[in-house]
Coordinates of C-alpha atoms and ligand atoms in Angstrom, one line a residue:
X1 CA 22.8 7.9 -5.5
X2 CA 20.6 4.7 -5.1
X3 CA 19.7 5.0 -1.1
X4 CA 19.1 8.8 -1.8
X5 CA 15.1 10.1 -0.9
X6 CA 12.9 11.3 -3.6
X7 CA 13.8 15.0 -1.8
X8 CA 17.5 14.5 -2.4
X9 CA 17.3 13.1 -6.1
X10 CA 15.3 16.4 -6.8
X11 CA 18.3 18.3 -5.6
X12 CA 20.8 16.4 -7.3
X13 CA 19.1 16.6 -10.6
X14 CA 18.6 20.4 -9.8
X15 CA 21.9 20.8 -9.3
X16 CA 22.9 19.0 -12.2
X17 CA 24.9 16.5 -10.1
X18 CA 23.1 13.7 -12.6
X19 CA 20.4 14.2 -15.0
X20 CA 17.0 11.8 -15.3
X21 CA 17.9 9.3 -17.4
X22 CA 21.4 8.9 -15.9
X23 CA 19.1 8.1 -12.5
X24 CA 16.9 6.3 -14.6
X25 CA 19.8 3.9 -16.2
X26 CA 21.7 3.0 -12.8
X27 CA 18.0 1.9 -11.4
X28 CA 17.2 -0.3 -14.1
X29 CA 20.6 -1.5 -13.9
X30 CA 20.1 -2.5 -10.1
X31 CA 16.7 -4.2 -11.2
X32 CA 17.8 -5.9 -13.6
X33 CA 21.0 -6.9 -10.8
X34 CA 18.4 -7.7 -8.3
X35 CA 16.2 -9.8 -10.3
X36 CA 16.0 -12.6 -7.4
X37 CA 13.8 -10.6 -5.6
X38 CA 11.0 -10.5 -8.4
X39 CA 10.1 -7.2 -7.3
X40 CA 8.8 -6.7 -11.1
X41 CA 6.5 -8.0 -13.4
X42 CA 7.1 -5.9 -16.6
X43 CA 10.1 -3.6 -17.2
X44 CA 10.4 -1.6 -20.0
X45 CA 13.4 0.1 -20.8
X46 CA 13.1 2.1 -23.7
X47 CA 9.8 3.2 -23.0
X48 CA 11.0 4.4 -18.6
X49 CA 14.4 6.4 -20.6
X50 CA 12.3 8.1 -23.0
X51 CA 10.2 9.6 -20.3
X52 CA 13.4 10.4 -18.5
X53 CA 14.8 12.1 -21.8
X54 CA 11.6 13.9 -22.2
X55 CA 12.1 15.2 -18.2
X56 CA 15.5 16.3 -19.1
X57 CA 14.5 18.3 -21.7
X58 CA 11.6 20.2 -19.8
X59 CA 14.2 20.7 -17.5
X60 CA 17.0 22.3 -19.8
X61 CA 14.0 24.7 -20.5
X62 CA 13.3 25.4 -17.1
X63 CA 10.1 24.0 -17.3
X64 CA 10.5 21.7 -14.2
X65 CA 7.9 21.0 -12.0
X66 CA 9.0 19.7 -8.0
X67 CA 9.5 15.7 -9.1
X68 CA 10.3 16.4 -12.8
X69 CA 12.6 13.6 -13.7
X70 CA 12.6 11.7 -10.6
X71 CA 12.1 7.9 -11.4
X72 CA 9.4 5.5 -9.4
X73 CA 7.8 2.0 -9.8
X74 CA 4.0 1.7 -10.4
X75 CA 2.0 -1.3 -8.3
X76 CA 1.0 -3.6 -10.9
X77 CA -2.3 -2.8 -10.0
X78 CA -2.4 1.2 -12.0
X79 CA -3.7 0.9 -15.7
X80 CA -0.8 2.7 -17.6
X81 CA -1.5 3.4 -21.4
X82 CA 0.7 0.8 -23.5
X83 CA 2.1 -1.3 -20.4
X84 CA 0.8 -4.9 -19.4
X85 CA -1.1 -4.7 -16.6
X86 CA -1.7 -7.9 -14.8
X87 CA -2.8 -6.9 -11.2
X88 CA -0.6 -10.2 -10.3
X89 CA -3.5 -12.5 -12.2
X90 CA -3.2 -15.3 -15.1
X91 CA -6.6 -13.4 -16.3
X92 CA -5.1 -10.3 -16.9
X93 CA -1.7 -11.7 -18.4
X94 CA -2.0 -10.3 -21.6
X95 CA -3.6 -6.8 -20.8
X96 CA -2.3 -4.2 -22.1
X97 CA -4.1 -0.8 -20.4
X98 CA -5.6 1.3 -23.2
X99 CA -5.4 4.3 -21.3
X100 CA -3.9 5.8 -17.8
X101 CA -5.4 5.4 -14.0
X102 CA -5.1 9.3 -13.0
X103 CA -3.0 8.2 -10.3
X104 CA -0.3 7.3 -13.1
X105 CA -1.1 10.4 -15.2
X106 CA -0.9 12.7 -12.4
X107 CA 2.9 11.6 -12.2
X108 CA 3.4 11.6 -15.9
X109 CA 2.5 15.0 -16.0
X110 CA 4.8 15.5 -13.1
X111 CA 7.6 14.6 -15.3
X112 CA 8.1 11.7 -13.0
X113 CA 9.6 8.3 -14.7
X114 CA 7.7 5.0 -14.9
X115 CA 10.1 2.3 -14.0
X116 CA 7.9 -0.6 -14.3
X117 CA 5.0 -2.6 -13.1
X118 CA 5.8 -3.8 -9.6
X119 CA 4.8 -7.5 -8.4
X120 CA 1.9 -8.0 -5.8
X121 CA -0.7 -10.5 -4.8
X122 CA -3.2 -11.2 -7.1
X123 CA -5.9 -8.6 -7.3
X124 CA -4.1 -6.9 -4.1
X125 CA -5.5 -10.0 -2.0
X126 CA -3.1 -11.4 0.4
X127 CA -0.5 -9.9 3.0
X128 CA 2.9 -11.9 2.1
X129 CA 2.5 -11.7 -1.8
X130 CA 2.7 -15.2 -2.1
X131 CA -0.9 -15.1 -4.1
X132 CA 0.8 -13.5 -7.3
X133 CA 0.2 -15.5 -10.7
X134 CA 4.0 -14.2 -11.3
X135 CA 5.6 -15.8 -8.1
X136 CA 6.8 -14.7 -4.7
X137 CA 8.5 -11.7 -3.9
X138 CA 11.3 -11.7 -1.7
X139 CA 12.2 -9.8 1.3
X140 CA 15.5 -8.0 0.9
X141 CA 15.8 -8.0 4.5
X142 CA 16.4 -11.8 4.7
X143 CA 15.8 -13.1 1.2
X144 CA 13.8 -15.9 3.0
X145 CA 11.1 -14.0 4.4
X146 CA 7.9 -12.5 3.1
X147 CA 8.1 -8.4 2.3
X148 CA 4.4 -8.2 3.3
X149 CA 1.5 -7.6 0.4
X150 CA -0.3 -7.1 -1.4
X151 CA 2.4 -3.9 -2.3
X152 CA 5.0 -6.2 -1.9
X153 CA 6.9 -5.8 -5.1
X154 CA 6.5 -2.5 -4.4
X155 CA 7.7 -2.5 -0.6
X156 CA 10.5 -4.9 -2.1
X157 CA 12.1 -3.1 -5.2
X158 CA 12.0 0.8 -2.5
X159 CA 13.6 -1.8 0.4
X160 CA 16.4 -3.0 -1.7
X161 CA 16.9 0.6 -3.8
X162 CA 15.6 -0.6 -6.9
X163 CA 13.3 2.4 -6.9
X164 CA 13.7 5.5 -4.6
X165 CA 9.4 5.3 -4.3
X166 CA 6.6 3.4 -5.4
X167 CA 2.9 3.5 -5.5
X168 CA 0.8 0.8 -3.4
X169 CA -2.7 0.3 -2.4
X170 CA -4.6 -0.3 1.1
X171 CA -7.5 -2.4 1.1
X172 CA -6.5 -3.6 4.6
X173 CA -3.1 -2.7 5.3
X174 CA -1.7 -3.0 2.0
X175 CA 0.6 -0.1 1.8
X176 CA 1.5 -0.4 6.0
X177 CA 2.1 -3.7 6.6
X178 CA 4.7 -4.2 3.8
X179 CA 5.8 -0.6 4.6
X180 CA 6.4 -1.7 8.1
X181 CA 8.4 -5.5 7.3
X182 CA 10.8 -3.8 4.6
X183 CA 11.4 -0.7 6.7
X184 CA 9.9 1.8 4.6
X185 CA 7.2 4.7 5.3
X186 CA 3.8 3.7 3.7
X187 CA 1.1 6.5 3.6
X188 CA -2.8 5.2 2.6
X189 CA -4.6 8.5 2.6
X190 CA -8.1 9.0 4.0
X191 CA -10.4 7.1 1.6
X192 CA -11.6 9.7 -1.4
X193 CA -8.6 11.3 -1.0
X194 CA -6.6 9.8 -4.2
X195 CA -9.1 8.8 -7.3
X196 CA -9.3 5.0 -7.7
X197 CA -10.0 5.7 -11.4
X198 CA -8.2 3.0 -13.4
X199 CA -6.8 1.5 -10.3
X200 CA -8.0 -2.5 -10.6
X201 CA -11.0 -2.5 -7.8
X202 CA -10.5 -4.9 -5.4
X203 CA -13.4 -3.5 -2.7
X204 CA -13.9 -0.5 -3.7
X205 CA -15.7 1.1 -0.6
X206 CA -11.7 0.5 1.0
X207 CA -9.1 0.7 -1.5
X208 CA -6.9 3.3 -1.7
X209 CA -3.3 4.6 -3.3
X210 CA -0.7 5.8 -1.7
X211 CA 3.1 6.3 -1.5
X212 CA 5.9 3.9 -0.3
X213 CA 9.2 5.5 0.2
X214 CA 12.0 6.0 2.5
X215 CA 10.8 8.8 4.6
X216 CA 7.4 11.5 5.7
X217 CA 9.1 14.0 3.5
X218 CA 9.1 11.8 0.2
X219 CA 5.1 11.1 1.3
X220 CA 4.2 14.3 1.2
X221 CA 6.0 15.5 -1.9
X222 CA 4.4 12.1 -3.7
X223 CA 1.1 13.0 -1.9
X224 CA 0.7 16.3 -3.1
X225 CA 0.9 14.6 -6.9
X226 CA -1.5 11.6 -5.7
X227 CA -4.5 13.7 -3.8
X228 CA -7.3 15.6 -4.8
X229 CA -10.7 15.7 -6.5
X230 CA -11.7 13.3 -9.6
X231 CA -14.6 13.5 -11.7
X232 CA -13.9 9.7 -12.5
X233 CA -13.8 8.5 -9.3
X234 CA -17.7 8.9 -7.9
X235 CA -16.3 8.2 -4.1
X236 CA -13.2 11.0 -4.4
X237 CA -13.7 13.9 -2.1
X238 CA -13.8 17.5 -3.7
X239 CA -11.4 19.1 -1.0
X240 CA -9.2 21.4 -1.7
X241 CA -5.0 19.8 -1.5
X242 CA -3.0 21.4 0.6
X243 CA 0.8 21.3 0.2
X244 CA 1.3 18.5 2.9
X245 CA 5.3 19.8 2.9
X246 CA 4.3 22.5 4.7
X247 CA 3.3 20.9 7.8
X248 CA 6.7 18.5 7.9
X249 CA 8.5 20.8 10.3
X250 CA 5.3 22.0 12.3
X251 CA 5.8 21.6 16.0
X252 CA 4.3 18.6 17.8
X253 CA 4.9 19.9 21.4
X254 CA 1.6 18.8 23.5
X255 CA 0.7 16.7 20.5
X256 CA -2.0 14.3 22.4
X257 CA -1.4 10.1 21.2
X258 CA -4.2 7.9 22.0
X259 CA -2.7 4.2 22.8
X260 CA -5.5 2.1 22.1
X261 CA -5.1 -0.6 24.7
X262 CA -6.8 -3.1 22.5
X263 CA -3.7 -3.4 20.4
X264 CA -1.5 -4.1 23.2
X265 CA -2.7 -7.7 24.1
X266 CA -2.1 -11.2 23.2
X267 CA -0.9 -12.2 19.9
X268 CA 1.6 -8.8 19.7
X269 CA 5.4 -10.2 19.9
X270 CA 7.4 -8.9 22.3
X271 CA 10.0 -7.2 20.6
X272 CA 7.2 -5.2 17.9
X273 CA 5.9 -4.5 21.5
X274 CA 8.8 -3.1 23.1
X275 CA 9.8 -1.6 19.9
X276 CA 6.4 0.9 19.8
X277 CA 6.8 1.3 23.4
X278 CA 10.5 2.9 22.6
X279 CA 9.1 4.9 19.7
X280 CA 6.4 6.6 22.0
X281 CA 9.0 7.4 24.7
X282 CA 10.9 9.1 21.9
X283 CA 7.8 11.1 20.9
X284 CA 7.5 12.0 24.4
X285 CA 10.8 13.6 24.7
X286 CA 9.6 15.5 21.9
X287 CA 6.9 17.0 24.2
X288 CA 3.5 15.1 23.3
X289 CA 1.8 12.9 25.7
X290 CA 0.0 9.8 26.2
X291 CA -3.7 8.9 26.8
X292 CA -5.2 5.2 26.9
X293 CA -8.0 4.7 24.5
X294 CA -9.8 2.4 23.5
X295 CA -11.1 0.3 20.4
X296 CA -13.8 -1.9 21.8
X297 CA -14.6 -3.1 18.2
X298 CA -11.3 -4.0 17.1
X299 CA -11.3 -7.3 17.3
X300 CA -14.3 -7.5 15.6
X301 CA -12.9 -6.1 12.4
X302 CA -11.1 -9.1 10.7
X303 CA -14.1 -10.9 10.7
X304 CA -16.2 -7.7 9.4
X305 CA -14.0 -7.0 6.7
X306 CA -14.1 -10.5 5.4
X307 CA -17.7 -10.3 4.6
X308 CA -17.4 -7.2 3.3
X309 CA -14.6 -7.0 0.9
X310 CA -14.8 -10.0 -0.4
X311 CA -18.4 -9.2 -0.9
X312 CA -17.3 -6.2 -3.1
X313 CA -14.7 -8.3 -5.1
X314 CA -17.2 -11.4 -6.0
X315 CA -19.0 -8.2 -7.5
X316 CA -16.0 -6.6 -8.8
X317 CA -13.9 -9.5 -9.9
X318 CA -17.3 -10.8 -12.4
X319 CA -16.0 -8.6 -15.2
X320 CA -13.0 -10.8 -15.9
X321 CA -15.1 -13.6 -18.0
X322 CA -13.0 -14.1 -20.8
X323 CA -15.6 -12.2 -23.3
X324 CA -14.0 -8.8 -23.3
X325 CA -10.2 -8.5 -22.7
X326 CA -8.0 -10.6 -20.9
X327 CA -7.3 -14.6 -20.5
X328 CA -9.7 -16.8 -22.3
X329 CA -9.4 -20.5 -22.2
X330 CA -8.9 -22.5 -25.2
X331 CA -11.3 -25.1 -25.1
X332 CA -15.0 -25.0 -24.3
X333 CA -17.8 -26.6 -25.4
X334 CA -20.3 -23.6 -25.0
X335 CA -20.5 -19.7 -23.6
X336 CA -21.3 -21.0 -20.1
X337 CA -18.6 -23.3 -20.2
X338 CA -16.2 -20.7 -21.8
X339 CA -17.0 -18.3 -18.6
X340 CA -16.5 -21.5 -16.1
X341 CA -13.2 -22.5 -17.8
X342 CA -11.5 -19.0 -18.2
X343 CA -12.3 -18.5 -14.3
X344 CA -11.4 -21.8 -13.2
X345 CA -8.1 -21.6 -14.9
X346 CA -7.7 -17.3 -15.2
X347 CA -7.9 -17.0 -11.1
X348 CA -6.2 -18.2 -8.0
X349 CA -6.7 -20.2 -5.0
X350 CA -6.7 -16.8 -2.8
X351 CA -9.3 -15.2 -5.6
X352 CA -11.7 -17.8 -5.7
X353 CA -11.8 -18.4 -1.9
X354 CA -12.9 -14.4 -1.7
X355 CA -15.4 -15.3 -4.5
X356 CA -17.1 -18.1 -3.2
X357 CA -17.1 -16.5 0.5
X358 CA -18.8 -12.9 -0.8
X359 CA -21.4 -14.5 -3.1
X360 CA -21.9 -16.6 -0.4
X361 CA -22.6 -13.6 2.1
X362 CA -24.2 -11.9 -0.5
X363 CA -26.8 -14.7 -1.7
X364 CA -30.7 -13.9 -0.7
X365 CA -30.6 -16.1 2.6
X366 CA -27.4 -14.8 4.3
X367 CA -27.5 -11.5 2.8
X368 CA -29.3 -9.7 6.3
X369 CA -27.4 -12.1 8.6
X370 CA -23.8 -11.3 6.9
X371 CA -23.3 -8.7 4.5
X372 CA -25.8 -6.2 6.7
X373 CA -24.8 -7.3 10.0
X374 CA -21.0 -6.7 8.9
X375 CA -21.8 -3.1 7.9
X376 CA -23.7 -2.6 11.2
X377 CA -20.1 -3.2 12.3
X378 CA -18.2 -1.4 10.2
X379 CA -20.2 1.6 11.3
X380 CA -19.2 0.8 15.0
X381 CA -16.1 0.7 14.1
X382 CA -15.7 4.3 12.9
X383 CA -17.8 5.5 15.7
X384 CA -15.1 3.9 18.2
X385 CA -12.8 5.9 16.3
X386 CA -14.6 9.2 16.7
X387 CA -15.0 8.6 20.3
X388 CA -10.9 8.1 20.5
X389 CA -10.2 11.3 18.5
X390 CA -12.0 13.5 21.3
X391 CA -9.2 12.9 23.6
X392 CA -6.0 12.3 21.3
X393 CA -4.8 13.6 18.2
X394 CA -3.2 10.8 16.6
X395 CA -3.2 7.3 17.2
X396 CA -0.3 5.0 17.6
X397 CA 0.1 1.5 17.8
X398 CA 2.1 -1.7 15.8
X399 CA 1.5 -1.6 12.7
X400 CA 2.0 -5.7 12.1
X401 CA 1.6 -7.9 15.3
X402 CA 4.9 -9.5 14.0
X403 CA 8.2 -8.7 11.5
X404 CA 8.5 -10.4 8.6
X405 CA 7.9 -14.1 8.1
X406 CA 9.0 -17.1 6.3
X407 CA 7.8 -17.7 3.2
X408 CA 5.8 -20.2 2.7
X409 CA 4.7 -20.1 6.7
X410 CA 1.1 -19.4 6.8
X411 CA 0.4 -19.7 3.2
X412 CA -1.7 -22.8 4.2
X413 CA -3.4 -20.9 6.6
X414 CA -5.4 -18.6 5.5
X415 CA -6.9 -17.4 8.7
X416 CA -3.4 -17.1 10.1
X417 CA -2.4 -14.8 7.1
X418 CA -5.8 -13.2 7.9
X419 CA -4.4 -11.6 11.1
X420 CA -1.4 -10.2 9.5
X421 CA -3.5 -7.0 9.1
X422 CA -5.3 -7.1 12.6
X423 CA -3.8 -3.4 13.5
X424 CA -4.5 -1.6 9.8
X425 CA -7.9 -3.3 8.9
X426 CA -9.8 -1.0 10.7
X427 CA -8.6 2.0 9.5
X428 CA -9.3 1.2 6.1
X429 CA -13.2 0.1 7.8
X430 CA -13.1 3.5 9.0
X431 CA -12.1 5.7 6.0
X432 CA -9.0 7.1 7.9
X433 CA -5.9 7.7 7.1
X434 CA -2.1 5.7 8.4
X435 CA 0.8 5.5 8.0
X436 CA 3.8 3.3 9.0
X437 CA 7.2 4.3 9.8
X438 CA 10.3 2.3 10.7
X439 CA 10.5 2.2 14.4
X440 CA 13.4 -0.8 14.8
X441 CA 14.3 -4.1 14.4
X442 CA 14.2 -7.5 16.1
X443 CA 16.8 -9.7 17.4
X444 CA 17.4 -11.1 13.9
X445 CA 17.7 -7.8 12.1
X446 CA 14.4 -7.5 11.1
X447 CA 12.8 -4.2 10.7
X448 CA 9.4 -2.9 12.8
X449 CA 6.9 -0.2 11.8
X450 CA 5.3 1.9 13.9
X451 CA 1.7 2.8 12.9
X452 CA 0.0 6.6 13.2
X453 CA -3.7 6.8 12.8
X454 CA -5.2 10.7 12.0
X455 CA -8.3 11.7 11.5
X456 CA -10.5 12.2 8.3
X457 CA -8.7 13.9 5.9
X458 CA -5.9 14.5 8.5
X459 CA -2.9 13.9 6.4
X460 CA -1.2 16.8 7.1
X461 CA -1.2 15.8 10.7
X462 CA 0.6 12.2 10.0
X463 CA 3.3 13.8 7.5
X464 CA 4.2 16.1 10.4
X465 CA 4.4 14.0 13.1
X466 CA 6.1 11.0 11.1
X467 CA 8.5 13.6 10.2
X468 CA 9.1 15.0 13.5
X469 CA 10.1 11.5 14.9
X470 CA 12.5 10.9 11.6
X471 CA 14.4 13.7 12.2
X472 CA 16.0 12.4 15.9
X473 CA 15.3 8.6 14.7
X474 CA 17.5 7.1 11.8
X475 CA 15.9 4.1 11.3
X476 CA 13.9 5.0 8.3
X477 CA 17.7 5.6 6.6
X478 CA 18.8 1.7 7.1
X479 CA 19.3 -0.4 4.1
X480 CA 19.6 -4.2 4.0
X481 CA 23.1 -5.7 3.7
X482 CA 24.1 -6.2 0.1
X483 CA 21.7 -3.7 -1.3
X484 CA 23.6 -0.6 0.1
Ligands
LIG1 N1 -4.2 -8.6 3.5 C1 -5.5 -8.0 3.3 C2 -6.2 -8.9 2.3 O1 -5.7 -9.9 2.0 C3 -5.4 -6.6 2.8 C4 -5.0 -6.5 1.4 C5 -5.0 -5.1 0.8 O2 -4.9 -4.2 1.6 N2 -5.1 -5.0 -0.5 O3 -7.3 -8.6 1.9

């Protein structure tokens, strides 16, 4: 039952072959099991079986919605009425959410059960979740390795069937990169296309939720819960949802795919290389073809989107001061000091390095030079995109320039860890949406993700062609040894 999709569990519970808190049980068994990984920063029981007693009953009245009952882990990252919510910082160690990010009561109305905060890096920053204040996360792939981040408890606790799906959020390839190094499919939707309300802002002009789960079909059942219009969320988009199932089996004969020849060069390994290369020939026996396009800016987008969102977060992160809720230090000698302390001792290395480097860009003499110059770029960046979208209809390409590394690897290298997210940062620059789906694996077992870029608002698109490619692939159905 624990390797099953979300799309299977809603059959089984359908057809009464278990009920929601029977589900609910065996996964908090296998968390609780698995606790090594440290997939989790809060678990809660009592509170995940009473919403999964509470499904079964809406279900003996035949009140069921499409996920009613079907169990899934919240990123760390969601304010969720009575649960701790840390976003992976010391500051927020003893925050309890007073009330629900609409993401998380869109699924509660769902019927869907809560079960438990998932670990990531600390405020989402970071692509190996090494950055949390709660520890590393483990790969379940090769316990050794990093599962990608921020979403990495996330990526983790689907990877190793803790959870058959989680939530995660894309800054710059927060949901894709670990999708890709734990062999799961990762959606970020176009940006306005899930409400950020009560999500923890990180950069707020990038983030976005989305699904992580085992295949296109479970992203588009969880996506028609996530999407649409919020009166909260000033940057959500007022367009009507479709129901992104029915696209899943569409046909994608003469399906154009642009190969941007940007992401093909130096810096790719070999086998992530040859592993896209095999994935496109499969979509060609399908029937679509290829066209070369290009990115000219790509390379340019690392750099631009570390001005930028750590220019949002120095602006974002100045809530957390101690006065209202959260960590405050114990000793100060006066207010000033008390704000000084708490931040000195609330935030981590990764946090304060984004801090320093966006006040920095943002302070009166760099401001033009920096902050303006990177959203000259930024708009670039989307137009290169445009441009590519005349000729193609989706975009392919790696979605990590490497599998999954060792922990502790680049964790003194910050600018090394930077380039974890070369292929996904400019999608999140560019207000599109992506997706990664497992493609393969490398000589040592580890698993590759193969990256689709659509257009604005062009979800449908992605859920149909992932979905096309999962149904004469199996790769998305692998589990690592020992968690099977
Ligand atoms: N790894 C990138 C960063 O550290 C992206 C993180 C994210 O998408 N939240 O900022």
């Amino acid at each position: 039952m624990h390797t099953k999709t979300v799309a299977e569990l809603v059959a089984a519970l359908k057809a009464k072959q278990v009920s929601s808190a029977e589900l609910t049980k065996l996964f908090l068994d296998r968390i609780n099991r698995y606790k090594d990984l440290n997939a989790f920063i809060t678990v809660d029981a009592d509170k995940s079986l009473a919403q999964a007693k509470a499904a079964d009953a809406r279900r003996a009245k035949g009140e069921a919605g499409a996920l009613t009952g079907v169990p899934l882990a919240q990123k760390d990252i969601f304010c969720a009425d009575g649960w701790l919510t840390t976003c992976g910082s010391k500051i927020l160690s003893n925050f309890v959410a007073p009330y629900d990010a609409t993401t998380v009561a869109k699924f509660n109305a769902a019927g869907m059960v809560c079960l438990g905060k998932t670990n990531m890096d600390e405020f989402a920053m970071g692509s190996s979740n090494e950055t949390s204040f709660y520890g590393k996360v483990r790969n379940p792939w090769n316990t050794d390795t990093v599962p990608g981040g921020s979403s990495g408890g996330s990526a983790a606790a689907v990877a190793a069937c803790l959870a058959p799906a989680a939530t995660g959020t894309d800054t710059g390839g927060s949901i894709r990169q670990p999708a890709a190094l734990t062999n799961l499919t990762g959606l970020k939707p176009s940006y306005g296309r899930v409400s950020r309300y009560g999500m923890i802002a990180f950069a707020s002009s990038l983030d976005q939720g989305g699904p992580m789960c085992r295949s296109a079909e479970d992203a588009a059942l969880l996506l028609n819960v996530m999407a649409g219009f919020d009166a909260r969320d000033s940057t959500s988009v007022d367009e009507p949802v479709p129901d992104y199932t029915q696209s899943l089996a569409h046909d994608i004969k003469g399906l154009r795919i642009g190969l941007p020849k940007e992401y093909f060069g130096k810096g790719l390994n070999s086998e992530v290389a040859r592993t896209v290369e095999a994935a496109i020939a499969e979509y060609k026996k399908l029937g679509a073809q290829v066209v070369e396009v290009s990115l000219p800016n790509s390379q340019l987008a690392i750099p631009c989107y570390y001005v930028l969102a750590p220019s949002e977060a120095s602006s974002n992160l100045s809530r957390f001061d101690g006065a209202r809720y959260g960590f405050r230090a114990k000793e100060y000698k006066d207010l000033i000091d008390m704000y000084c302390q708490t931040r000195a001792q609330g935030f981590g290395a990764e946090v304060k390095r984004r801090i320093m480097i966006g006040t920095y860009a943002l302070s009166a003499g760099y401001y033009d030079a920096y902050y303006l110059k990177a959203q000259k770029l930024r708009r670039l960046i989307a137009e290169d995109f445009k441009q590519a979208f005349e000729v193609c209809d989706v975009i392919m390409g790696p979605t990590s320039p490497t599998t999954a590394f060792k922990l502790g690897e680049k964790s003194d290298d910050p600018v090394a860890m930077y380039l974890s997210d070369i292929y996904t940062i400019s999608v999140n620059l560019a207000g599109l949406p992506g997706m990664s789906i497992p493609a393969g694996f490398d000589a040592q077992g580890l698993p590759i993700g193969l990256q689709l870029i659509g257009r604005y608002f062009g979800e449908e698109k992605l859920v149909n062609v992932a979905h096309r490619y999962q149904q004469v692939t199996d790769w998305h159905k692998r589990v690592p040894k020992g968690f099977d």
